[in-house]
PDB file of C-alpha atoms in Angstrom:
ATOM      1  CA  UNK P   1     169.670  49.660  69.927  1.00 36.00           C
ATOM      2  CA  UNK P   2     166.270  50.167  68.141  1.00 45.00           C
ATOM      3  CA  UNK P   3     165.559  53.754  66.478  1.00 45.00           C
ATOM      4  CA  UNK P   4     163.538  56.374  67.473  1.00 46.00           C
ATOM      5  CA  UNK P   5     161.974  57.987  64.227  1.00 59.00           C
ATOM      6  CA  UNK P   6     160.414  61.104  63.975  1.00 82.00           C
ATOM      7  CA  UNK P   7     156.716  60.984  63.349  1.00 92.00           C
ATOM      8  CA  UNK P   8     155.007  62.487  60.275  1.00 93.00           C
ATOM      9  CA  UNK P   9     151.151  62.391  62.511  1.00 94.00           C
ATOM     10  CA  UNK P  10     149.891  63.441  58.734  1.00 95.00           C
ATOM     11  CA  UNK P  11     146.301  64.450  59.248  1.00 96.00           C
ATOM     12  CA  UNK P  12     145.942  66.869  56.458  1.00 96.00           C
ATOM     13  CA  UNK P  13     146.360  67.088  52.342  1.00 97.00           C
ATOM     14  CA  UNK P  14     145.881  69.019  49.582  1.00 97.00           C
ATOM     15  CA  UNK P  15     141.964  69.345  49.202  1.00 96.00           C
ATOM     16  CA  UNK P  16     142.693  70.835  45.858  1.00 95.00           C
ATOM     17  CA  UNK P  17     143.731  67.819  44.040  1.00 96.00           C
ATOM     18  CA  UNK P  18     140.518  65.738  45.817  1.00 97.00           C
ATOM     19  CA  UNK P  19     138.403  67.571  43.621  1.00 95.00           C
ATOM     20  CA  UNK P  20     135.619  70.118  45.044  1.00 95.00           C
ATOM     21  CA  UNK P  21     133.069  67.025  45.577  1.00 95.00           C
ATOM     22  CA  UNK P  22     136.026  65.509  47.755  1.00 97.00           C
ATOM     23  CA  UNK P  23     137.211  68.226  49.171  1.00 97.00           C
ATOM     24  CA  UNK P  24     133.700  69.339  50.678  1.00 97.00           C
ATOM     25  CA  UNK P  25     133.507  66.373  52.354  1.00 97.00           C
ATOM     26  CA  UNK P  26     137.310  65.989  53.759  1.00 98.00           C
ATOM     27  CA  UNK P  27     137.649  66.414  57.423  1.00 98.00           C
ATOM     28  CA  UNK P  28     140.426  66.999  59.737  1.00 97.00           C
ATOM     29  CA  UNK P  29     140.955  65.099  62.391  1.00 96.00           C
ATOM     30  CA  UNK P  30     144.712  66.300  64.225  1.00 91.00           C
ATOM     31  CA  UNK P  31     145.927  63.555  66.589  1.00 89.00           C
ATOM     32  CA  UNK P  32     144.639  64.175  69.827  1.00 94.00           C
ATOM     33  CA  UNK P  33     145.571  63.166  73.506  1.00 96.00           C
ATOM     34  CA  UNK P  34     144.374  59.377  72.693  1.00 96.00           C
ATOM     35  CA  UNK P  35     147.024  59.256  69.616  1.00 95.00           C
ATOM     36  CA  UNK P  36     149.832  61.314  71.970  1.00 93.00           C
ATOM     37  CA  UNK P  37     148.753  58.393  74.570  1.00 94.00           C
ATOM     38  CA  UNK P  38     149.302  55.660  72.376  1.00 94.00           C
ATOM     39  CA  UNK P  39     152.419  57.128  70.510  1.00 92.00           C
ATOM     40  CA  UNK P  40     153.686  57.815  74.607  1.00 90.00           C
ATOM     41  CA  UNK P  41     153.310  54.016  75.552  1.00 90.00           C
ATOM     42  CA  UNK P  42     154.263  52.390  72.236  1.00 87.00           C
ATOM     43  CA  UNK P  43     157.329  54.122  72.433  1.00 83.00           C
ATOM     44  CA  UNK P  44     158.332  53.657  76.108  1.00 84.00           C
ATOM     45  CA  UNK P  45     156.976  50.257  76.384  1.00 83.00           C
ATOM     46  CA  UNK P  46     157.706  48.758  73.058  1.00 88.00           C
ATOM     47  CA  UNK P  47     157.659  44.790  72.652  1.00 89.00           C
ATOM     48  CA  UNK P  48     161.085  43.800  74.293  1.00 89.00           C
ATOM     49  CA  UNK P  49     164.034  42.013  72.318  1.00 90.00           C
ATOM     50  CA  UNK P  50     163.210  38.393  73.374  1.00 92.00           C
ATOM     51  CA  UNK P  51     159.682  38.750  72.406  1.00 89.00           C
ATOM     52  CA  UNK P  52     160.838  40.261  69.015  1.00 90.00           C
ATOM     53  CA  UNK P  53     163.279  36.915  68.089  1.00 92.00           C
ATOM     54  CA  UNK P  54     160.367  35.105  69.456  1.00 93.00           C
ATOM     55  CA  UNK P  55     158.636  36.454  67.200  1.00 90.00           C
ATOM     56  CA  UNK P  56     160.901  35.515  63.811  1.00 91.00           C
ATOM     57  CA  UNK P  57     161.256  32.280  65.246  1.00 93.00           C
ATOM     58  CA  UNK P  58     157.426  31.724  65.065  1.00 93.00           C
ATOM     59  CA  UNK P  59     157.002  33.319  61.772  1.00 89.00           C
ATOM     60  CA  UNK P  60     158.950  29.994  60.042  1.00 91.00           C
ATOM     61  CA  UNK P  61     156.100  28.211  60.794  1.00 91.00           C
ATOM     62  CA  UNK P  62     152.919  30.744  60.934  1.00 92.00           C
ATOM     63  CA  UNK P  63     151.967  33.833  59.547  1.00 91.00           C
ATOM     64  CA  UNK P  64     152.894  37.194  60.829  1.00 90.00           C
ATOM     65  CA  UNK P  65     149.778  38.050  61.610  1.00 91.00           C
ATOM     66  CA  UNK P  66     149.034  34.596  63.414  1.00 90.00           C
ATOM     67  CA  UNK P  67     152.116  35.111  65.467  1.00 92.00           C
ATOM     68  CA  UNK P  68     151.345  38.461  66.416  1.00 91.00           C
ATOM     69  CA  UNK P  69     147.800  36.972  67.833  1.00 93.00           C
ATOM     70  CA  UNK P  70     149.691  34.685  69.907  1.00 92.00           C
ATOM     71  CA  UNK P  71     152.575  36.883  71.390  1.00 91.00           C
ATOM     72  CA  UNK P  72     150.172  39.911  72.097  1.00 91.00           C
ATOM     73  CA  UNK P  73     152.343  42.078  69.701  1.00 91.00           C
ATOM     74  CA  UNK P  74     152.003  45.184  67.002  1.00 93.00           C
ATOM     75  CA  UNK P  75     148.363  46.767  68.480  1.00 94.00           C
ATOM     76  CA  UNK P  76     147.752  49.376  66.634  1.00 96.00           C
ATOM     77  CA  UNK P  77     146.119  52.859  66.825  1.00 97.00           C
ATOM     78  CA  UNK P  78     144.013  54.771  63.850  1.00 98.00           C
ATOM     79  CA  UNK P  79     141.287  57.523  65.346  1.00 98.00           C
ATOM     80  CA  UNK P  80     140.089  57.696  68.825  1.00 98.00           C
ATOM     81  CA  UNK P  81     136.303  57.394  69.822  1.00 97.00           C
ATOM     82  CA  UNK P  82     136.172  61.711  69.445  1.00 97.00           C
ATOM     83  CA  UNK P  83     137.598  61.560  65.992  1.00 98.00           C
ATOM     84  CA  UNK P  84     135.535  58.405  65.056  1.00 97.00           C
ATOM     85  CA  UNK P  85     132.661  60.448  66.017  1.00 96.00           C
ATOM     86  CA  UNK P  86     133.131  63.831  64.589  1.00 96.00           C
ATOM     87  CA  UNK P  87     133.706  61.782  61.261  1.00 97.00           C
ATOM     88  CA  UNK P  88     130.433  59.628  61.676  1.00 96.00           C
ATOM     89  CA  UNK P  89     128.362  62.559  63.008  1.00 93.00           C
ATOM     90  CA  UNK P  90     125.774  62.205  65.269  1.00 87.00           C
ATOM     91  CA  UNK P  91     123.835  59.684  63.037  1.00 86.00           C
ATOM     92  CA  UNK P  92     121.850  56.708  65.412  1.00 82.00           C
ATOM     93  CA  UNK P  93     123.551  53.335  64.247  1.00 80.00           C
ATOM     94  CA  UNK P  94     122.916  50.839  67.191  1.00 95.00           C
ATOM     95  CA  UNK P  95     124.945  47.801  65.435  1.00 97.00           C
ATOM     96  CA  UNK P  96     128.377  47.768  63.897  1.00 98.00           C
ATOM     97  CA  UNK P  97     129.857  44.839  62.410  1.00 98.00           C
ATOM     98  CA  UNK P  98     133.959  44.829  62.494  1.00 98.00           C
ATOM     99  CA  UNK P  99     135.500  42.947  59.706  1.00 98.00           C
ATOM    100  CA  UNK P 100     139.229  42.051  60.278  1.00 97.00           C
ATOM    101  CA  UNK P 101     139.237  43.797  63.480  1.00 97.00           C
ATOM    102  CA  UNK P 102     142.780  42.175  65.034  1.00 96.00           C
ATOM    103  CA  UNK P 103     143.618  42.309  68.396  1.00 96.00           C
ATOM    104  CA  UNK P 104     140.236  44.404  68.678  1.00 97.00           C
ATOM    105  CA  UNK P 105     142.421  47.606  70.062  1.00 96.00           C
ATOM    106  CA  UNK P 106     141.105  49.946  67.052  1.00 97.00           C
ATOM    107  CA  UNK P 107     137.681  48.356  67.114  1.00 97.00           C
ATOM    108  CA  UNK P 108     137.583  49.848  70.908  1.00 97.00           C
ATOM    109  CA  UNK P 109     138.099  53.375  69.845  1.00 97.00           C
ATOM    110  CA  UNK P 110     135.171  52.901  67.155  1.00 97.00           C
ATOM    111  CA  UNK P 111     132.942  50.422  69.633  1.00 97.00           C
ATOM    112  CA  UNK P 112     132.408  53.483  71.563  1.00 96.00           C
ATOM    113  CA  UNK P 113     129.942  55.934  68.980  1.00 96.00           C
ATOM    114  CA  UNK P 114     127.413  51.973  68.742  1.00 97.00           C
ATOM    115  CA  UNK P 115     125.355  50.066  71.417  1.00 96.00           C
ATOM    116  CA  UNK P 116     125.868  46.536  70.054  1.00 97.00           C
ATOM    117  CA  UNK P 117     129.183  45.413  68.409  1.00 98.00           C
ATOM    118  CA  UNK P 118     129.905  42.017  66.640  1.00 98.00           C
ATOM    119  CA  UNK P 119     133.605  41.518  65.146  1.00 98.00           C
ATOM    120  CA  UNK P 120     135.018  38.844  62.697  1.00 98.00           C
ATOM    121  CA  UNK P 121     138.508  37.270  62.136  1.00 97.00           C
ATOM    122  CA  UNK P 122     140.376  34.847  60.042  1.00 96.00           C
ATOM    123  CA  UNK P 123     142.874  34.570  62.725  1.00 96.00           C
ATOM    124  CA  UNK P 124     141.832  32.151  65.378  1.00 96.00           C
ATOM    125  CA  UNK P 125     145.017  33.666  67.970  1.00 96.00           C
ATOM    126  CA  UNK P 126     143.118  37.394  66.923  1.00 97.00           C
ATOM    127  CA  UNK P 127     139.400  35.978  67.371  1.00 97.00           C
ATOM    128  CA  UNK P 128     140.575  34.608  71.015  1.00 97.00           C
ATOM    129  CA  UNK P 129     141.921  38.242  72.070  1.00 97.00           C
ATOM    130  CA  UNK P 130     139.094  39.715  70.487  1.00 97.00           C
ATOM    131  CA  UNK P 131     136.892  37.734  72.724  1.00 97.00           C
ATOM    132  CA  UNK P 132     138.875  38.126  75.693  1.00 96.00           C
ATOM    133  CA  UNK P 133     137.718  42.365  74.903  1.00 96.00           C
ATOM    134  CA  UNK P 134     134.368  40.839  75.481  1.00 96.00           C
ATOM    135  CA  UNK P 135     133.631  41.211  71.656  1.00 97.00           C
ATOM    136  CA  UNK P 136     130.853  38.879  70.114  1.00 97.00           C
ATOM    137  CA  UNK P 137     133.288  37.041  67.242  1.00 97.00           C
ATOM    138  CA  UNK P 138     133.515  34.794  64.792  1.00 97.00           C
ATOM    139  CA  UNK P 139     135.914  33.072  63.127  1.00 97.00           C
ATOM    140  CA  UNK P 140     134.884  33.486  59.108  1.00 95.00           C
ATOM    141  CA  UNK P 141     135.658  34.975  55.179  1.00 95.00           C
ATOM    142  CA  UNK P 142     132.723  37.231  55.356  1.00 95.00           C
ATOM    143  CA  UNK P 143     134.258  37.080  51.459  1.00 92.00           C
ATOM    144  CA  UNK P 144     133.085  33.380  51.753  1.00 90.00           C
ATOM    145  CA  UNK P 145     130.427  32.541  54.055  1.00 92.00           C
ATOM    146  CA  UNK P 146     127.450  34.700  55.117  1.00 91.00           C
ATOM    147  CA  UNK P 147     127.614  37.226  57.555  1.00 93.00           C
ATOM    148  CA  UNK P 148     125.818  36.144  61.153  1.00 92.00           C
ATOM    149  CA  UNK P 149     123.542  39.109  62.529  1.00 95.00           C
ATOM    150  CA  UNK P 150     122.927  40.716  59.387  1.00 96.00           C
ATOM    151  CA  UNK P 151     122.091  43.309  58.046  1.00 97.00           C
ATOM    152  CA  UNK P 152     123.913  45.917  60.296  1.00 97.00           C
ATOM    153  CA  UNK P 153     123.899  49.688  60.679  1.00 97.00           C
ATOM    154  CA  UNK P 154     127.492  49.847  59.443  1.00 98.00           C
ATOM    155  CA  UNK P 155     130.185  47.885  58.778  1.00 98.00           C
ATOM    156  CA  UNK P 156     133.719  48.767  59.084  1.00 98.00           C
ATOM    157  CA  UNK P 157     136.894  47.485  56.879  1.00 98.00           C
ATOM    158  CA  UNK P 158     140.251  48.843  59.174  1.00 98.00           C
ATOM    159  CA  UNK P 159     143.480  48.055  56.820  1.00 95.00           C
ATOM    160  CA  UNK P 160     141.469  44.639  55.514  1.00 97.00           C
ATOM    161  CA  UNK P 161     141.313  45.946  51.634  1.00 96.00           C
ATOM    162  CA  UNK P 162     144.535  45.790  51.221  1.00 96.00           C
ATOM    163  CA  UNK P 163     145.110  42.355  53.189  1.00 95.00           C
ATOM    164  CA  UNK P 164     142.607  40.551  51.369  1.00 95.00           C
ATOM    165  CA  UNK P 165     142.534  37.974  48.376  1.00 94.00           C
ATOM    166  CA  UNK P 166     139.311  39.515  46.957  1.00 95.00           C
ATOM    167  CA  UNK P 167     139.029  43.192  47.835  1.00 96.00           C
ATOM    168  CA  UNK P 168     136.392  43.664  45.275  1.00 96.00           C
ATOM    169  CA  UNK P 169     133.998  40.768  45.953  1.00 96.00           C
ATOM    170  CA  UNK P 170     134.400  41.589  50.040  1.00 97.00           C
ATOM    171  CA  UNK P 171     132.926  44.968  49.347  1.00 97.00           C
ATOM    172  CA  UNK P 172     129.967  42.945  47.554  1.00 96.00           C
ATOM    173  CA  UNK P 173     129.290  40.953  50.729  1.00 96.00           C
ATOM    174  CA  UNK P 174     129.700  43.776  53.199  1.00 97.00           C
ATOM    175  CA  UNK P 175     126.875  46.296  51.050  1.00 97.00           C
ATOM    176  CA  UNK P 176     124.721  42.978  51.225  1.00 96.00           C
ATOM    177  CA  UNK P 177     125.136  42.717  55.048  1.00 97.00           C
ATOM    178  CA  UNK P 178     124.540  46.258  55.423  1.00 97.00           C
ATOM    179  CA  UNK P 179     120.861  48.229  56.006  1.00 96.00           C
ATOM    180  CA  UNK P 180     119.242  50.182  53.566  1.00 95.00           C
ATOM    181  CA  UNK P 181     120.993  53.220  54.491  1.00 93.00           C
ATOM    182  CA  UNK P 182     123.675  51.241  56.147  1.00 97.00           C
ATOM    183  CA  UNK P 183     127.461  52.830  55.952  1.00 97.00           C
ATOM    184  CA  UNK P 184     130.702  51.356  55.232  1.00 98.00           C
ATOM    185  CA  UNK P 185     133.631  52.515  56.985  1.00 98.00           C
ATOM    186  CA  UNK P 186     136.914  52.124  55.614  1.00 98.00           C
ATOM    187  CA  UNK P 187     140.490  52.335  56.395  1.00 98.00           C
ATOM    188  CA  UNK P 188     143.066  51.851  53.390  1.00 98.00           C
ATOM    189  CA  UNK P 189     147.357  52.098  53.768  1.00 97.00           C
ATOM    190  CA  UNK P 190     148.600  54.682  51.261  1.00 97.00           C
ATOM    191  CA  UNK P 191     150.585  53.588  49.427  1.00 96.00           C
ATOM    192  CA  UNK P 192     148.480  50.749  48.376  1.00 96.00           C
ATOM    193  CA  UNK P 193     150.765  47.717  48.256  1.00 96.00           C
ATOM    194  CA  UNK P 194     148.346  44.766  48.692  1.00 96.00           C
ATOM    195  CA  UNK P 195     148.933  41.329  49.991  1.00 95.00           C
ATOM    196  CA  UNK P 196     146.546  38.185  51.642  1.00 93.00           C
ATOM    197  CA  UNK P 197     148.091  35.974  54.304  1.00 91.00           C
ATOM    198  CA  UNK P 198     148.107  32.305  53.235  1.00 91.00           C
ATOM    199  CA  UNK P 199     150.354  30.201  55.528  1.00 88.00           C
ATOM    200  CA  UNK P 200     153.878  31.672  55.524  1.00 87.00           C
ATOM    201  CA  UNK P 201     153.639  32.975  52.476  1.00 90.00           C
ATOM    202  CA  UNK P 202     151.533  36.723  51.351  1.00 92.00           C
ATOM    203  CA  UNK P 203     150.772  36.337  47.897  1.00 94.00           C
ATOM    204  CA  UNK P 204     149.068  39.313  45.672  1.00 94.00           C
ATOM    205  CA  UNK P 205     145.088  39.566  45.445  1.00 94.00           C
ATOM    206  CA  UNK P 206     143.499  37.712  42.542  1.00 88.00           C
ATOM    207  CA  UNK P 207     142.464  40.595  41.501  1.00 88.00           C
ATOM    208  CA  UNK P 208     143.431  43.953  43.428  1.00 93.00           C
ATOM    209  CA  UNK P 209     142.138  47.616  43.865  1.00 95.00           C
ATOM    210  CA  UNK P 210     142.961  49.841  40.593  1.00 93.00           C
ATOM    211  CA  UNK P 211     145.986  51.708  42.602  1.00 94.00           C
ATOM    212  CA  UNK P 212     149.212  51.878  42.457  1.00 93.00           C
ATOM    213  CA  UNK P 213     151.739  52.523  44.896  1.00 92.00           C
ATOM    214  CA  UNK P 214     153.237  55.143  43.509  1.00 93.00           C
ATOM    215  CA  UNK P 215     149.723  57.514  43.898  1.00 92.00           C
ATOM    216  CA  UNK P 216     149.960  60.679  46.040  1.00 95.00           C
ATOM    217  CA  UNK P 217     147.591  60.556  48.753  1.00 97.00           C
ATOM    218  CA  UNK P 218     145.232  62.906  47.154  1.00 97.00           C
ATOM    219  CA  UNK P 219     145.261  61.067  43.854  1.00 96.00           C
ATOM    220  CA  UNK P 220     144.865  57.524  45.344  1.00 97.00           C
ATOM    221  CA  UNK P 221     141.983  58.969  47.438  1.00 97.00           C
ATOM    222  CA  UNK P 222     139.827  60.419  44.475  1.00 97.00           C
ATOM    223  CA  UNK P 223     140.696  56.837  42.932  1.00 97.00           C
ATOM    224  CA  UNK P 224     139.388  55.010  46.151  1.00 97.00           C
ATOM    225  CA  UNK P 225     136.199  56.731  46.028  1.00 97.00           C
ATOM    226  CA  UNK P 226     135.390  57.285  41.923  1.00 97.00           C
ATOM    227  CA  UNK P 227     136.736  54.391  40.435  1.00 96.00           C
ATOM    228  CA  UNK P 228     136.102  51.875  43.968  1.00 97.00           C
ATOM    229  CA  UNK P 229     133.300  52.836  46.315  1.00 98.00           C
ATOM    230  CA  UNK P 230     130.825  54.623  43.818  1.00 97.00           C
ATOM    231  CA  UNK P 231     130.712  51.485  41.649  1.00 96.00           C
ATOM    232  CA  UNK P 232     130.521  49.198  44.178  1.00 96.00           C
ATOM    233  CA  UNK P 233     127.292  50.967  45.311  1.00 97.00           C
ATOM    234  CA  UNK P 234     128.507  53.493  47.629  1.00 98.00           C
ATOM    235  CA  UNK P 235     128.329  56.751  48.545  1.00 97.00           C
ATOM    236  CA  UNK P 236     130.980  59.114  50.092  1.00 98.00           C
ATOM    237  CA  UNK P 237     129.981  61.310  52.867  1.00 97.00           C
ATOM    238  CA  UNK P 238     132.992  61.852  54.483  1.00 98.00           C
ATOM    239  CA  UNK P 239     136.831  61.330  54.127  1.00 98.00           C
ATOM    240  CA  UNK P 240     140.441  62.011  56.355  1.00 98.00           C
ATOM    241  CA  UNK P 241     143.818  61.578  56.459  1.00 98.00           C
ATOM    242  CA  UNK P 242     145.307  59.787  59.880  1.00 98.00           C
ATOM    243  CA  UNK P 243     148.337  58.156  61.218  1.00 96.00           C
ATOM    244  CA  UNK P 244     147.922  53.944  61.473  1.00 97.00           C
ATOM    245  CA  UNK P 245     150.546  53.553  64.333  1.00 96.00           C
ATOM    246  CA  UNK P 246     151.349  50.190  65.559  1.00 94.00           C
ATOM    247  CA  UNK P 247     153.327  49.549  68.432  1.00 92.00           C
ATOM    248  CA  UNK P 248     157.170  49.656  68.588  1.00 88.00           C
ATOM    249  CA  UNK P 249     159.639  46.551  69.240  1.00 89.00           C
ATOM    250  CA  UNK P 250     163.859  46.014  69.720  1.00 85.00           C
ATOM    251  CA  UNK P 251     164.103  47.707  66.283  1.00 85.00           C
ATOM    252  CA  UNK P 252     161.903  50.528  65.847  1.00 88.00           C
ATOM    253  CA  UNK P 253     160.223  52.569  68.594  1.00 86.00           C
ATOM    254  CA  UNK P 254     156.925  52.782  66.774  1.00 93.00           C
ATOM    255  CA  UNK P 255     155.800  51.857  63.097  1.00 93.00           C
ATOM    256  CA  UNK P 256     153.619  54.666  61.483  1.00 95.00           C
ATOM    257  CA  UNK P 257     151.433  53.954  58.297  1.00 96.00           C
ATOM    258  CA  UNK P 258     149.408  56.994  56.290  1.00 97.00           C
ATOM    259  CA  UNK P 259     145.992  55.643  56.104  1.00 98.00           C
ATOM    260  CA  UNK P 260     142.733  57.113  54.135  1.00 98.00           C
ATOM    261  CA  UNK P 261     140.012  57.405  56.106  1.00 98.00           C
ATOM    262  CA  UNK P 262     136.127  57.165  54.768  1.00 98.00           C
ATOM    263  CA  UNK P 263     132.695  56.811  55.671  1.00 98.00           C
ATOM    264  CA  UNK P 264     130.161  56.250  52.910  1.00 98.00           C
ATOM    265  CA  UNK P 265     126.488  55.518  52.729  1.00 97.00           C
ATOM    266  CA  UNK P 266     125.268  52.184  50.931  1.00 97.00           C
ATOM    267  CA  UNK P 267     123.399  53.344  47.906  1.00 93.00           C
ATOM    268  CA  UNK P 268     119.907  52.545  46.784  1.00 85.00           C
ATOM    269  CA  UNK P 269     119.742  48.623  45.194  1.00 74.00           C
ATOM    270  CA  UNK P 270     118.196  50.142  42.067  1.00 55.00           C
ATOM    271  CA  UNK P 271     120.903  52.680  41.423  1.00 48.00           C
ATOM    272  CA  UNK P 272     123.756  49.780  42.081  1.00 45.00           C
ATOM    273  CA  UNK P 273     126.513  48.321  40.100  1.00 48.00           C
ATOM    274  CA  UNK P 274     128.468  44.926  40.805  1.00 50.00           C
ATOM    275  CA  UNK P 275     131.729  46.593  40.756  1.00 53.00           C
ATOM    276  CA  UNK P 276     134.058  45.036  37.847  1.00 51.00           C
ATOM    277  CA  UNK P 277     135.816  41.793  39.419  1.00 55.00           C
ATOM    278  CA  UNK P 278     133.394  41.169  42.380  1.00 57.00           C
ATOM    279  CA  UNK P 279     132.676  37.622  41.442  1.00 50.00           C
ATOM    280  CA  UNK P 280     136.372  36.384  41.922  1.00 47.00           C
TER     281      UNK P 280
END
């Protein structure tokens, strides 16, 4: 019989240890009836037992991430389209480009605060159910291959830093493909414990993020922004704590990750550095 655990819905920290610059910017955002909805049906409804060994069957011979494109399984839930708003503001950005976006359930939520959406995959299983959302998507390494549509307002990485090969030379492309003033927005798993799907197997990055993942939120979020963002040419407006919750199976009602939150402005090409490691 699968486990029920008890949430942690962390949406808060210590705003001393960000550091006052930090800590100005950090907002809450306390789950709301969108996150109690999602929590509600993950929970009652999770992915049944035969679609779970279906699952481990298919995983001997695709990735985990391929197989849960195919079965329809693990959607997962980060800020609804209130919280994505409070956090953006009420900043005009007609086009938003989502990189990694999955199943396209989280890009939803954030879809709502742009008038023109575009979304990107390595997954072809992920870049059918994204299209089947009605999202315009394509099936790319925007690591790799140039970005179609650019430049765009923003551009949002949801839980891809961490699931990449080249986390450092993907935040190159995406400040290319963004606007002048264009923002990144960016979702990172703390603890940081990176891997890349290649097959079956999830080897490390080439060259990963300077974390550990052993940092306290707090510490790994001050990290994220000094010794990441700001020397990739970015600039921090505005940072949260939320629950990542993905939906439950046979096993475990619901999954819950801690996730840093943070929107920050593309900074002037003058003022710019290539970030070290962003030519792997």
């Amino acid at each position: 019989m699968a486990s029920t655990p008890e949430l942690l819905l962390r949406h808060d920290c210590d705003v001393r240890l960000l550091g006052e610059r930090l800590a100005e910017r950090f907002v809450v955002l306390p789950p709301d009836e969108a996150c109690a909805e999602f929590v509600s049906r993950a929970s009652v409804r999770r992915h049944s037992a035969v679609k779970t060994l279906a699952h481990r069957v298919l995983r001997q011979f695709f990735s985990d991430f391929d197989v849960n494109g195919v079965l329809g399984m693990y959607s997962m839930h980060l800020l609804s389209a209130a919280q994505w708003q409070r956090l953006l503001g009420a900043e005009e950005a007609p086009r938003l480009l989502d990189v990694g976006a999955g199943d396209g359930l989280v890009t939803h939520a954030l879809a709502q605060c742009f008038s023109e959406v575009t979304a990107t995959e390595t997954s072809a299983p992920m870049v059918r159910r994204l299209r089947a959302r009605g999202f315009a998507s394509y099936l790319l390494d925007v690591t790799h291959h140039p970005i179609p549509g650019a430049p765009y307002d923003a551009i949002s990485l949801l839980n891809v830093l961490d699931r990449c090969a080249s986390p450092l030379s993907l935040l190159a492309s995406v400040r290319k493909a963004l606007t002048p003033r264009g923002r990144l927005i960016l979702a990172l798993v703390v603890p940081y414990r990176p891997f890349f799907f290649s097959g079956r197997s999830t080897p490390s990055p080439i060259r990963p993020l300077p974390l550990t993942d052993t940092l306290e939120f707090e510490v790994a979020a001050r990290r994220v922004c000094d010794s990441v963002l700001e020397p990739a040419g970015f600039i921090v407006e505005s940072l949260a704590r939320a629950p990542y919750l993905s939906w439950g199976d046979s096993r475990v009602a619901i999954y819950e990750l801690d996730a840093l939150v943070i929107v920050a402005r593309r900074r002037p090409a003058e003022r710019a550095e290539a970030p070290p490691g962003a030519t792997d």
